[in-house]
Amino acid sequence: MTTTWEHRLVWQDHVIEIIHTCGYCRQIGLDHLSITCLSPERAALPITETGYRSHFLAEREVIMRGGAVAYVTAWLDEASQSPEWEAHVVASRQGSLF
């Protein structure tokens, strides 16, 4: 049997919805995370340029990280350290003439 949990997370002024489906594929121990940036709507995040990410992972990964919110927060924090994301943040602050 699958169980679905819906969470909201505020990360660096972004409101993010996390839909965690536990036991998405119980036969092989997979959960599913649906991650959507709600505000600003579909804004890029360090883990997705489109503001949406579908992610399959082992059930134990979510548990080991302390739940879906903790898992996604850690993922965002780690990915936000990349040079690409840092360049995106700088470009977003400056705006673009093109």
Short mmCIF file of N, CA and C in Angstrom, two decimals:
data_model
loop_
_atom_site.label_atom_id
_atom_site.label_comp_id
_atom_site.label_asym_id
_atom_site.label_seq_id
_atom_site.Cartn_x
_atom_site.Cartn_y
_atom_site.Cartn_z
N MET A 1 0.84 -1.18 0.00
CA MET A 1 0.00 0.00 0.00
C MET A 1 0.89 1.25 0.00
N THR A 2 0.50 2.23 -0.78
CA THR A 2 1.24 3.49 -0.82
C THR A 2 0.56 4.52 0.08
N THR A 3 1.38 5.41 0.59
CA THR A 3 0.90 6.52 1.41
C THR A 3 1.50 7.79 0.82
N THR A 4 0.69 8.83 0.69
CA THR A 4 1.18 10.09 0.14
C THR A 4 1.08 11.19 1.19
N TRP A 5 2.17 11.92 1.33
CA TRP A 5 2.25 13.05 2.26
C TRP A 5 2.57 14.31 1.48
N GLU A 6 1.91 15.38 1.83
CA GLU A 6 2.16 16.68 1.18
C GLU A 6 2.78 17.61 2.21
N HIS A 7 3.88 18.26 1.80
CA HIS A 7 4.61 19.17 2.69
C HIS A 7 4.85 20.49 1.98
N ARG A 8 5.02 21.54 2.76
CA ARG A 8 5.45 22.84 2.23
C ARG A 8 6.77 23.20 2.91
N LEU A 9 7.64 23.81 2.16
CA LEU A 9 8.96 24.19 2.62
C LEU A 9 9.24 25.60 2.12
N VAL A 10 9.77 26.46 2.97
CA VAL A 10 10.25 27.77 2.52
C VAL A 10 11.77 27.69 2.53
N TRP A 11 12.35 27.87 1.35
CA TRP A 11 13.80 27.78 1.19
C TRP A 11 14.26 29.01 0.41
N GLN A 12 15.07 29.84 1.04
CA GLN A 12 15.61 31.06 0.41
C GLN A 12 14.52 31.83 -0.35
N ASP A 13 13.46 32.15 0.34
CA ASP A 13 12.33 32.93 -0.20
C ASP A 13 11.54 32.21 -1.30
N HIS A 14 11.70 30.93 -1.44
CA HIS A 14 10.93 30.12 -2.37
C HIS A 14 9.98 29.23 -1.56
N VAL A 15 8.72 29.20 -1.95
CA VAL A 15 7.77 28.28 -1.33
C VAL A 15 7.74 27.03 -2.21
N ILE A 16 8.04 25.90 -1.60
CA ILE A 16 8.20 24.66 -2.34
C ILE A 16 7.22 23.62 -1.80
N GLU A 17 6.53 22.96 -2.72
CA GLU A 17 5.64 21.87 -2.35
C GLU A 17 6.38 20.55 -2.59
N ILE A 18 6.30 19.68 -1.60
CA ILE A 18 6.89 18.34 -1.72
C ILE A 18 5.75 17.34 -1.55
N ILE A 19 5.56 16.49 -2.54
CA ILE A 19 4.61 15.39 -2.41
C ILE A 19 5.45 14.12 -2.35
N HIS A 20 5.38 13.47 -1.20
CA HIS A 20 6.17 12.27 -0.94
C HIS A 20 5.25 11.06 -0.98
N THR A 21 5.49 10.18 -1.93
CA THR A 21 4.73 8.94 -2.03
C THR A 21 5.59 7.81 -1.49
N CYS A 22 5.22 7.36 -0.29
CA CYS A 22 5.93 6.25 0.35
C CYS A 22 5.46 4.95 -0.29
N GLY A 23 6.41 4.07 -0.58
CA GLY A 23 6.05 2.79 -1.16
C GLY A 23 5.56 2.89 -2.58
N TYR A 24 6.07 3.86 -3.33
CA TYR A 24 5.66 4.05 -4.73
C TYR A 24 5.83 2.75 -5.51
N CYS A 25 6.95 2.11 -5.28
CA CYS A 25 7.19 0.79 -5.88
C CYS A 25 7.76 -0.09 -4.76
N ARG A 26 6.87 -0.62 -3.97
CA ARG A 26 7.26 -1.37 -2.77
C ARG A 26 8.10 -2.61 -3.12
N GLN A 27 7.86 -3.23 -4.28
CA GLN A 27 8.60 -4.44 -4.65
C GLN A 27 10.11 -4.21 -4.66
N ILE A 28 10.53 -3.02 -5.04
CA ILE A 28 11.97 -2.74 -5.07
C ILE A 28 12.35 -1.63 -4.09
N GLY A 29 11.43 -1.25 -3.20
CA GLY A 29 11.74 -0.31 -2.13
C GLY A 29 11.94 1.13 -2.57
N LEU A 30 11.13 1.59 -3.51
CA LEU A 30 11.27 2.97 -4.00
C LEU A 30 10.17 3.88 -3.49
N ASP A 31 10.58 5.10 -3.13
CA ASP A 31 9.66 6.19 -2.84
C ASP A 31 9.75 7.19 -3.99
N HIS A 32 8.79 8.11 -4.04
CA HIS A 32 8.81 9.15 -5.07
C HIS A 32 8.61 10.51 -4.42
N LEU A 33 9.40 11.48 -4.86
CA LEU A 33 9.24 12.86 -4.44
C LEU A 33 8.87 13.70 -5.66
N SER A 34 7.82 14.49 -5.53
CA SER A 34 7.44 15.46 -6.54
C SER A 34 7.71 16.82 -5.90
N ILE A 35 8.61 17.59 -6.49
CA ILE A 35 9.06 18.85 -5.91
C ILE A 35 8.69 19.98 -6.86
N THR A 36 7.88 20.93 -6.39
CA THR A 36 7.41 22.03 -7.24
C THR A 36 7.61 23.35 -6.52
N CYS A 37 8.21 24.32 -7.21
CA CYS A 37 8.33 25.67 -6.66
C CYS A 37 7.00 26.38 -6.91
N LEU A 38 6.31 26.72 -5.82
CA LEU A 38 5.00 27.37 -5.92
C LEU A 38 5.12 28.89 -6.02
N SER A 39 6.11 29.45 -5.32
CA SER A 39 6.27 30.90 -5.31
C SER A 39 7.75 31.24 -5.13
N PRO A 40 8.30 31.98 -6.07
CA PRO A 40 7.71 32.38 -7.34
C PRO A 40 7.36 31.15 -8.17
N GLU A 41 6.24 31.25 -8.86
CA GLU A 41 5.71 30.10 -9.59
C GLU A 41 6.72 29.54 -10.58
N ARG A 42 6.99 28.25 -10.42
CA ARG A 42 7.90 27.49 -11.29
C ARG A 42 9.27 28.14 -11.44
N ALA A 43 9.73 28.83 -10.40
CA ALA A 43 11.06 29.44 -10.43
C ALA A 43 12.12 28.34 -10.40
N ALA A 44 13.23 28.62 -11.01
CA ALA A 44 14.34 27.67 -10.99
C ALA A 44 14.81 27.44 -9.56
N LEU A 45 15.27 26.24 -9.32
CA LEU A 45 15.88 25.86 -8.05
C LEU A 45 17.21 25.20 -8.38
N PRO A 46 18.10 25.06 -7.41
CA PRO A 46 19.39 24.45 -7.74
C PRO A 46 19.29 23.00 -8.22
N ILE A 47 18.13 22.37 -8.02
CA ILE A 47 17.96 20.98 -8.46
C ILE A 47 17.09 20.87 -9.71
N THR A 48 16.60 22.01 -10.22
CA THR A 48 15.78 22.00 -11.43
C THR A 48 15.70 23.39 -12.04
N GLU A 49 15.86 23.48 -13.34
CA GLU A 49 15.74 24.77 -14.03
C GLU A 49 14.29 25.15 -14.26
N THR A 50 13.39 24.17 -14.21
CA THR A 50 11.99 24.41 -14.56
C THR A 50 11.08 24.65 -13.36
N GLY A 51 11.60 24.48 -12.15
CA GLY A 51 10.77 24.64 -10.96
C GLY A 51 9.99 23.39 -10.60
N TYR A 52 10.25 22.28 -11.32
CA TYR A 52 9.62 20.99 -11.00
C TYR A 52 10.64 19.89 -11.12
N ARG A 53 10.58 18.96 -10.16
CA ARG A 53 11.49 17.80 -10.21
C ARG A 53 10.76 16.57 -9.72
N SER A 54 10.83 15.52 -10.47
CA SER A 54 10.33 14.20 -10.09
C SER A 54 11.56 13.38 -9.73
N HIS A 55 11.53 12.77 -8.54
CA HIS A 55 12.73 12.08 -8.06
C HIS A 55 12.36 10.77 -7.37
N PHE A 56 12.93 9.68 -7.84
CA PHE A 56 12.74 8.37 -7.22
C PHE A 56 13.97 8.06 -6.37
N LEU A 57 13.74 7.47 -5.21
CA LEU A 57 14.85 7.15 -4.32
C LEU A 57 14.46 6.00 -3.41
N ALA A 58 15.48 5.40 -2.83
CA ALA A 58 15.24 4.29 -1.91
C ALA A 58 14.51 4.80 -0.67
N GLU A 59 13.56 4.00 -0.20
CA GLU A 59 12.79 4.37 0.99
C GLU A 59 13.71 4.76 2.15
N ARG A 60 14.78 4.02 2.33
CA ARG A 60 15.68 4.26 3.46
C ARG A 60 16.36 5.62 3.39
N GLU A 61 16.53 6.17 2.18
CA GLU A 61 17.18 7.48 2.04
C GLU A 61 16.37 8.58 2.73
N VAL A 62 15.07 8.55 2.56
CA VAL A 62 14.20 9.55 3.18
C VAL A 62 14.25 9.39 4.70
N ILE A 63 14.18 8.16 5.16
CA ILE A 63 14.20 7.89 6.60
C ILE A 63 15.54 8.33 7.20
N MET A 64 16.65 8.00 6.54
CA MET A 64 17.98 8.34 7.06
C MET A 64 18.19 9.85 7.15
N ARG A 65 17.55 10.61 6.29
CA ARG A 65 17.70 12.07 6.30
C ARG A 65 16.71 12.77 7.23
N GLY A 66 15.80 12.01 7.84
CA GLY A 66 14.86 12.62 8.78
C GLY A 66 13.54 13.03 8.16
N GLY A 67 13.20 12.49 7.00
CA GLY A 67 11.94 12.79 6.35
C GLY A 67 12.13 13.56 5.05
N ALA A 68 11.03 13.72 4.32
CA ALA A 68 11.09 14.34 2.99
C ALA A 68 11.55 15.79 3.04
N VAL A 69 11.07 16.56 4.02
CA VAL A 69 11.45 17.98 4.10
C VAL A 69 12.94 18.11 4.39
N ALA A 70 13.43 17.33 5.33
CA ALA A 70 14.86 17.37 5.64
C ALA A 70 15.70 16.91 4.45
N TYR A 71 15.23 15.88 3.75
CA TYR A 71 15.94 15.37 2.58
C TYR A 71 16.05 16.45 1.50
N VAL A 72 14.92 17.07 1.15
CA VAL A 72 14.91 18.09 0.10
C VAL A 72 15.70 19.33 0.52
N THR A 73 15.59 19.73 1.78
CA THR A 73 16.36 20.88 2.27
C THR A 73 17.85 20.64 2.13
N ALA A 74 18.31 19.47 2.55
CA ALA A 74 19.73 19.14 2.44
C ALA A 74 20.18 19.10 0.98
N TRP A 75 19.32 18.56 0.12
CA TRP A 75 19.62 18.49 -1.31
C TRP A 75 19.74 19.89 -1.90
N LEU A 76 18.80 20.77 -1.58
CA LEU A 76 18.84 22.15 -2.07
C LEU A 76 20.08 22.88 -1.54
N ASP A 77 20.35 22.72 -0.25
CA ASP A 77 21.51 23.39 0.35
C ASP A 77 22.81 22.96 -0.32
N GLU A 78 22.94 21.66 -0.55
CA GLU A 78 24.16 21.15 -1.20
C GLU A 78 24.25 21.63 -2.64
N ALA A 79 23.18 21.52 -3.39
CA ALA A 79 23.19 21.92 -4.80
C ALA A 79 23.38 23.43 -4.98
N SER A 80 22.97 24.21 -3.98
CA SER A 80 23.11 25.67 -4.09
C SER A 80 24.55 26.14 -3.97
N GLN A 81 25.45 25.24 -3.64
CA GLN A 81 26.87 25.58 -3.54
C GLN A 81 27.58 25.48 -4.90
N SER A 82 26.89 25.02 -5.92
CA SER A 82 27.52 24.84 -7.23
C SER A 82 27.78 26.20 -7.89
N PRO A 83 28.84 26.28 -8.69
CA PRO A 83 29.12 27.52 -9.41
C PRO A 83 27.96 27.94 -10.33
N GLU A 84 27.26 26.96 -10.91
CA GLU A 84 26.15 27.26 -11.81
C GLU A 84 25.02 27.97 -11.06
N TRP A 85 24.69 27.47 -9.86
CA TRP A 85 23.61 28.10 -9.10
C TRP A 85 24.04 29.48 -8.61
N GLU A 86 25.27 29.60 -8.17
CA GLU A 86 25.76 30.91 -7.72
C GLU A 86 25.70 31.92 -8.86
N ALA A 87 26.06 31.50 -10.07
CA ALA A 87 25.97 32.39 -11.24
C ALA A 87 24.52 32.75 -11.53
N HIS A 88 23.62 31.80 -11.37
CA HIS A 88 22.19 32.06 -11.58
C HIS A 88 21.69 33.11 -10.59
N VAL A 89 22.08 32.98 -9.34
CA VAL A 89 21.64 33.93 -8.31
C VAL A 89 22.15 35.33 -8.63
N VAL A 90 23.41 35.45 -9.02
CA VAL A 90 23.98 36.75 -9.37
C VAL A 90 23.27 37.33 -10.57
N ALA A 91 23.03 36.53 -11.60
CA ALA A 91 22.34 37.02 -12.80
C ALA A 91 20.91 37.45 -12.47
N SER A 92 20.25 36.73 -11.59
CA SER A 92 18.88 37.07 -11.21
C SER A 92 18.81 38.42 -10.49
N ARG A 93 19.81 38.69 -9.69
CA ARG A 93 19.84 39.97 -8.95
C ARG A 93 20.09 41.14 -9.90
N GLN A 94 20.93 40.92 -10.91
CA GLN A 94 21.29 41.99 -11.82
C GLN A 94 20.23 42.24 -12.87
N GLY A 95 19.45 41.22 -13.18
CA GLY A 95 18.51 41.35 -14.29
C GLY A 95 19.24 41.22 -15.60
N SER A 96 18.51 41.30 -16.67
CA SER A 96 19.11 41.14 -17.99
C SER A 96 18.45 42.11 -18.95
N LEU A 97 19.25 42.65 -19.85
CA LEU A 97 18.71 43.54 -20.87
C LEU A 97 18.31 42.76 -22.11
N PHE A 98 18.60 41.47 -22.15
CA PHE A 98 18.33 40.67 -23.34
C PHE A 98 17.38 39.56 -23.05
#
